[in-house]
GROMACS .gro file of C-alpha atoms in nm:
model
  212
    1MET     CA    1   0.939   3.535   4.577
    2GLY     CA    2   0.828   3.640   4.235
    3VAL     CA    3   0.692   3.411   3.970
    4THR     CA    4   0.957   3.298   3.725
    5GLU     CA    5   0.864   3.384   3.371
    6PRO     CA    6   0.890   3.098   3.124
    7ARG     CA    7   1.181   3.126   2.886
    8VAL     CA    8   1.100   3.242   2.537
    9GLY     CA    9   1.066   2.950   2.300
   10THR     CA   10   0.999   2.692   2.572
   11ARG     CA   11   0.757   2.428   2.442
   12ARG     CA   12   0.493   2.305   2.682
   13GLY     CA   13   0.312   1.972   2.667
   14ARG     CA   14   0.417   1.664   2.473
   15PRO     CA   15   0.689   1.695   2.210
   16PRO     CA   16   0.573   1.670   1.848
   17VAL     CA   17   0.555   1.325   1.697
   18SER     CA   18   0.802   1.273   1.414
   19GLU     CA   19   0.679   1.170   1.070
   20GLU     CA   20   0.865   0.843   1.102
   21ARG     CA   21   0.700   0.769   1.435
   22ARG     CA   22   0.360   0.865   1.294
   23ARG     CA   23   0.404   0.626   1.004
   24ALA     CA   24   0.510   0.347   1.238
   25GLN     CA   25   0.210   0.408   1.462
   26ARG     CA   26  -0.031   0.406   1.167
   27LEU     CA   27   0.117   0.079   1.045
   28GLU     CA   28   0.084  -0.080   1.388
   29ILE     CA   29  -0.279   0.030   1.410
   30SER     CA   30  -0.333  -0.114   1.064
   31ARG     CA   31  -0.198  -0.453   1.170
   32HIS     CA   32  -0.434  -0.468   1.467
   33ALA     CA   33  -0.730  -0.354   1.258
   34VAL     CA   34  -0.672  -0.628   1.002
   35ARG     CA   35  -0.633  -0.889   1.275
   36LEU     CA   36  -0.968  -0.786   1.425
   37PHE     CA   37  -1.138  -0.767   1.086
   38ARG     CA   38  -1.018  -1.119   1.007
   39ALA     CA   39  -1.134  -1.255   1.341
   40HIS     CA   40  -1.469  -1.079   1.380
   41GLY     CA   41  -1.556  -0.914   1.049
   42VAL     CA   42  -1.561  -0.547   0.966
   43ALA     CA   43  -1.916  -0.478   1.084
   44ALA     CA   44  -1.855  -0.636   1.425
   45THR     CA   45  -1.531  -0.444   1.484
   46SER     CA   46  -1.543  -0.093   1.627
   47GLY     CA   47  -1.293   0.189   1.627
   48GLU     CA   48  -1.280   0.159   2.004
   49GLN     CA   49  -1.173  -0.205   1.977
   50ILE     CA   50  -0.903  -0.121   1.724
   51ALA     CA   51  -0.768   0.159   1.941
   52ARG     CA   52  -0.764  -0.060   2.250
   53ALA     CA   53  -0.586  -0.344   2.066
   54ALA     CA   54  -0.327  -0.103   1.930
   55GLY     CA   55  -0.272   0.061   2.269
   56VAL     CA   56  -0.375   0.410   2.157
   57SER     CA   57  -0.660   0.641   2.247
   58GLU     CA   58  -0.966   0.670   2.024
   59ARG     CA   59  -0.871   1.033   1.973
   60THR     CA   60  -0.534   0.924   1.831
   61LEU     CA   61  -0.706   0.667   1.610
   62TRP     CA   62  -0.945   0.919   1.459
   63ARG     CA   63  -0.668   1.174   1.414
   64SER     CA   64  -0.484   0.915   1.206
   65PHE     CA   65  -0.774   0.761   1.015
   66ARG     CA   66  -1.101   0.898   0.882
   67SER     CA   67  -1.288   0.569   0.935
   68LYS     CA   68  -1.228   0.222   1.075
   69GLU     CA   69  -1.210   0.086   0.719
   70SER     CA   70  -0.934   0.330   0.627
   71CYS     CA   71  -0.719   0.171   0.899
   72VAL     CA   72  -0.614  -0.087   0.636
   73GLU     CA   73  -0.446   0.179   0.419
   74PRO     CA   74  -0.090   0.148   0.559
   75LEU     CA   75  -0.077  -0.228   0.495
   76LEU     CA   76  -0.229  -0.204   0.149
   77SER     CA   77   0.003   0.084   0.063
   78GLN     CA   78   0.305  -0.139   0.123
   79SER     CA   79   0.209  -0.349  -0.179
   80LEU     CA   80   0.171  -0.047  -0.407
   81GLU     CA   81   0.490   0.116  -0.280
   82ALA     CA   82   0.687  -0.206  -0.342
   83PHE     CA   83   0.571  -0.210  -0.703
   84GLN     CA   84   0.645   0.158  -0.760
   85ALA     CA   85   0.993   0.120  -0.613
   86VAL     CA   86   1.075  -0.150  -0.868
   87LEU     CA   87   0.912   0.039  -1.153
   88VAL     CA   88   1.124   0.351  -1.104
   89THR     CA   89   1.441   0.140  -1.129
   90TRP     CA   90   1.341  -0.014  -1.465
   91PRO     CA   91   1.659   0.031  -1.672
   92PRO     CA   92   1.680   0.106  -2.045
   93GLY     CA   93   1.731  -0.194  -2.268
   94VAL     CA   94   1.558  -0.435  -2.029
   95ALA     CA   95   1.205  -0.564  -2.081
   96LEU     CA   96   0.968  -0.467  -1.802
   97ALA     CA   97   0.866  -0.832  -1.761
   98ASP     CA   98   1.228  -0.937  -1.706
   99HIS     CA   99   1.292  -0.651  -1.465
  100LEU     CA  100   0.987  -0.741  -1.259
  101ARG     CA  101   1.085  -1.106  -1.244
  102ASP     CA  102   1.422  -1.005  -1.103
  103GLY     CA  103   1.318  -0.738  -0.854
  104TYR     CA  104   0.947  -0.728  -0.772
  105MET     CA  105   0.802  -0.865  -0.449
  106VAL     CA  106   0.449  -0.817  -0.319
  107VAL     CA  107   0.575  -0.618  -0.020
  108PRO     CA  108   0.916  -0.458   0.043
  109GLU     CA  109   1.179  -0.698   0.170
  110ASP     CA  110   1.196  -0.525   0.509
  111SER     CA  111   0.817  -0.569   0.545
  112TRP     CA  112   0.806  -0.940   0.459
  113ALA     CA  113   0.653  -1.019   0.798
  114ASP     CA  114   0.343  -0.826   0.689
  115LEU     CA  115   0.284  -1.036   0.375
  116ASP     CA  116   0.014  -1.254   0.530
  117ALA     CA  117  -0.173  -0.951   0.666
  118VAL     CA  118  -0.147  -0.768   0.333
  119LEU     CA  119  -0.289  -1.065   0.141
  120ALA     CA  120  -0.557  -1.114   0.406
  121VAL     CA  121  -0.684  -0.760   0.374
  122VAL     CA  122  -0.680  -0.782  -0.006
  123ARG     CA  123  -0.904  -1.088   0.028
  124LEU     CA  124  -1.130  -0.897   0.262
  125THR     CA  125  -1.171  -0.622   0.003
  126CYS     CA  126  -1.334  -0.872  -0.231
  127ASP     CA  127  -1.630  -0.914   0.009
  128GLU     CA  128  -1.634  -0.586   0.200
  129PRO     CA  129  -1.744  -0.290  -0.017
  130ALA     CA  130  -1.604  -0.028   0.222
  131LEU     CA  131  -1.262  -0.196   0.223
  132ARG     CA  132  -1.282  -0.236  -0.154
  133ALA     CA  133  -1.333   0.136  -0.184
  134VAL     CA  134  -1.014   0.197   0.015
  135TRP     CA  135  -0.819  -0.042  -0.210
  136LEU     CA  136  -0.947   0.122  -0.528
  137VAL     CA  137  -0.876   0.473  -0.400
  138LEU     CA  138  -0.519   0.375  -0.314
  139HIS     CA  139  -0.471   0.243  -0.668
  140GLU     CA  140  -0.614   0.565  -0.808
  141ARG     CA  141  -0.371   0.769  -0.599
  142ALA     CA  142  -0.083   0.551  -0.716
  143GLU     CA  143  -0.154   0.600  -1.084
  144PRO     CA  144   0.019   0.941  -1.125
  145ALA     CA  145   0.339   0.796  -0.974
  146ILE     CA  146   0.317   0.502  -1.213
  147ALA     CA  147   0.264   0.743  -1.503
  148ALA     CA  148   0.565   0.948  -1.396
  149ALA     CA  149   0.784   0.638  -1.389
  150LEU     CA  150   0.665   0.528  -1.734
  151ALA     CA  151   0.709   0.880  -1.871
  152GLY     CA  152   1.073   0.881  -1.767
  153ARG     CA  153   1.124   0.538  -1.914
  154PHE     CA  154   0.967   0.619  -2.252
  155GLY     CA  155   1.078   0.982  -2.273
  156LEU     CA  156   0.720   1.110  -2.301
  157PRO     CA  157   0.522   1.368  -2.101
  158ALA     CA  158   0.356   1.218  -1.794
  159ASP     CA  159   0.025   1.380  -1.889
  160SER     CA  160   0.025   1.242  -2.245
  161LEU     CA  161  -0.259   1.011  -2.341
  162GLU     CA  162  -0.018   0.731  -2.427
  163VAL     CA  163   0.151   0.739  -2.087
  164ARG     CA  164  -0.171   0.779  -1.891
  165ALA     CA  165  -0.331   0.489  -2.079
  166ARG     CA  166  -0.030   0.268  -2.011
  167ALA     CA  167  -0.030   0.369  -1.646
  168ALA     CA  168  -0.396   0.269  -1.624
  169VAL     CA  169  -0.316  -0.070  -1.779
  170VAL     CA  170  -0.026  -0.124  -1.539
  171ASN     CA  171  -0.239  -0.023  -1.242
  172ALA     CA  172  -0.531  -0.246  -1.337
  173ALA     CA  173  -0.304  -0.542  -1.410
  174LEU     CA  174  -0.134  -0.507  -1.073
  175ARG     CA  175  -0.466  -0.487  -0.889
  176VAL     CA  176  -0.618  -0.789  -1.067
  177ALA     CA  177  -0.304  -0.997  -1.020
  178THR     CA  178  -0.283  -0.906  -0.650
  179ASP     CA  179  -0.648  -1.002  -0.602
  180ASP     CA  180  -0.569  -1.335  -0.768
  181LEU     CA  181  -0.264  -1.388  -0.547
  182ALA     CA  182  -0.462  -1.316  -0.230
  183ARG     CA  183  -0.729  -1.569  -0.320
  184ALA     CA  184  -0.476  -1.836  -0.412
  185ALA     CA  185  -0.273  -1.779  -0.095
  186GLU     CA  186  -0.582  -1.847   0.114
  187GLU     CA  187  -0.581  -2.202  -0.023
  188GLY     CA  188  -0.232  -2.258   0.111
  189VAL     CA  189  -0.065  -2.249  -0.230
  190GLU     CA  190   0.287  -2.105  -0.253
  191VAL     CA  191   0.216  -1.851  -0.525
  192VAL     CA  192   0.427  -1.543  -0.453
  193HIS     CA  193   0.676  -1.620  -0.731
  194ARG     CA  194   0.394  -1.721  -0.966
  195HIS     CA  195   0.234  -1.385  -0.895
  196ARG     CA  196   0.552  -1.204  -0.993
  197GLY     CA  197   0.559  -1.395  -1.321
  198LEU     CA  198   0.192  -1.325  -1.387
  199VAL     CA  199   0.234  -0.952  -1.337
  200ALA     CA  200   0.541  -0.957  -1.557
  201GLU     CA  201   0.362  -1.133  -1.842
  202VAL     CA  202   0.055  -0.912  -1.828
  203LEU     CA  203   0.268  -0.600  -1.832
  204ARG     CA  204   0.428  -0.695  -2.161
  205LEU     CA  205   0.132  -0.498  -2.291
  206VAL     CA  206   0.307  -0.173  -2.202
  207ASP     CA  207   0.659  -0.270  -2.307
  208ARG     CA  208   0.717  -0.198  -2.674
  209PRO     CA  209   1.020  -0.296  -2.884
  210ASP     CA  210   1.095   0.063  -2.979
  211ALA     CA  211   1.091   0.190  -2.621
  212ARG     CA  212   1.362   0.444  -2.559
   0.00000   0.00000   0.00000
């Protein structure tokens, strides 16, 4: 009996992982990494331990993250993405401070269960230089999106000095306020709503009366 030729187009091996599944897996790894960092410290936690806790191979871990410290990116990104989502819905005729008070939360509503982990890793960045570098890089990457949102709001080019300067102010204010929130939350203070108000007040700096 002859050998049956494989059909043209037949895929061998595991099926490709969808982008949605990849994002979910990265987030799950991030949660386990933060839990281990909180319990043992960054230096005492290895990539092997993170992979084992997350139920993935080390190969999968290193395909998804360039270093053990970068494993915190998905959780930290939730905070930045939540802010950007509110910023892009800032309507004409409404002060940015008022809009933020109405709609901004530290993490998206469907990720509220991750709030404690997000604030924990922000606290860790204050004492761990490698984690701090990840946090700062994420803010730097977020700045063009912030500038684009402000450009649309003010009717100015996104690459204009005025918009880029305002985006830098917004970005820095968000980072400083989030650092402050993380430290206060460690003391058991209910400060999430205070944080929203603080960010709103600071960002009055970029909201001008003659805004279009």
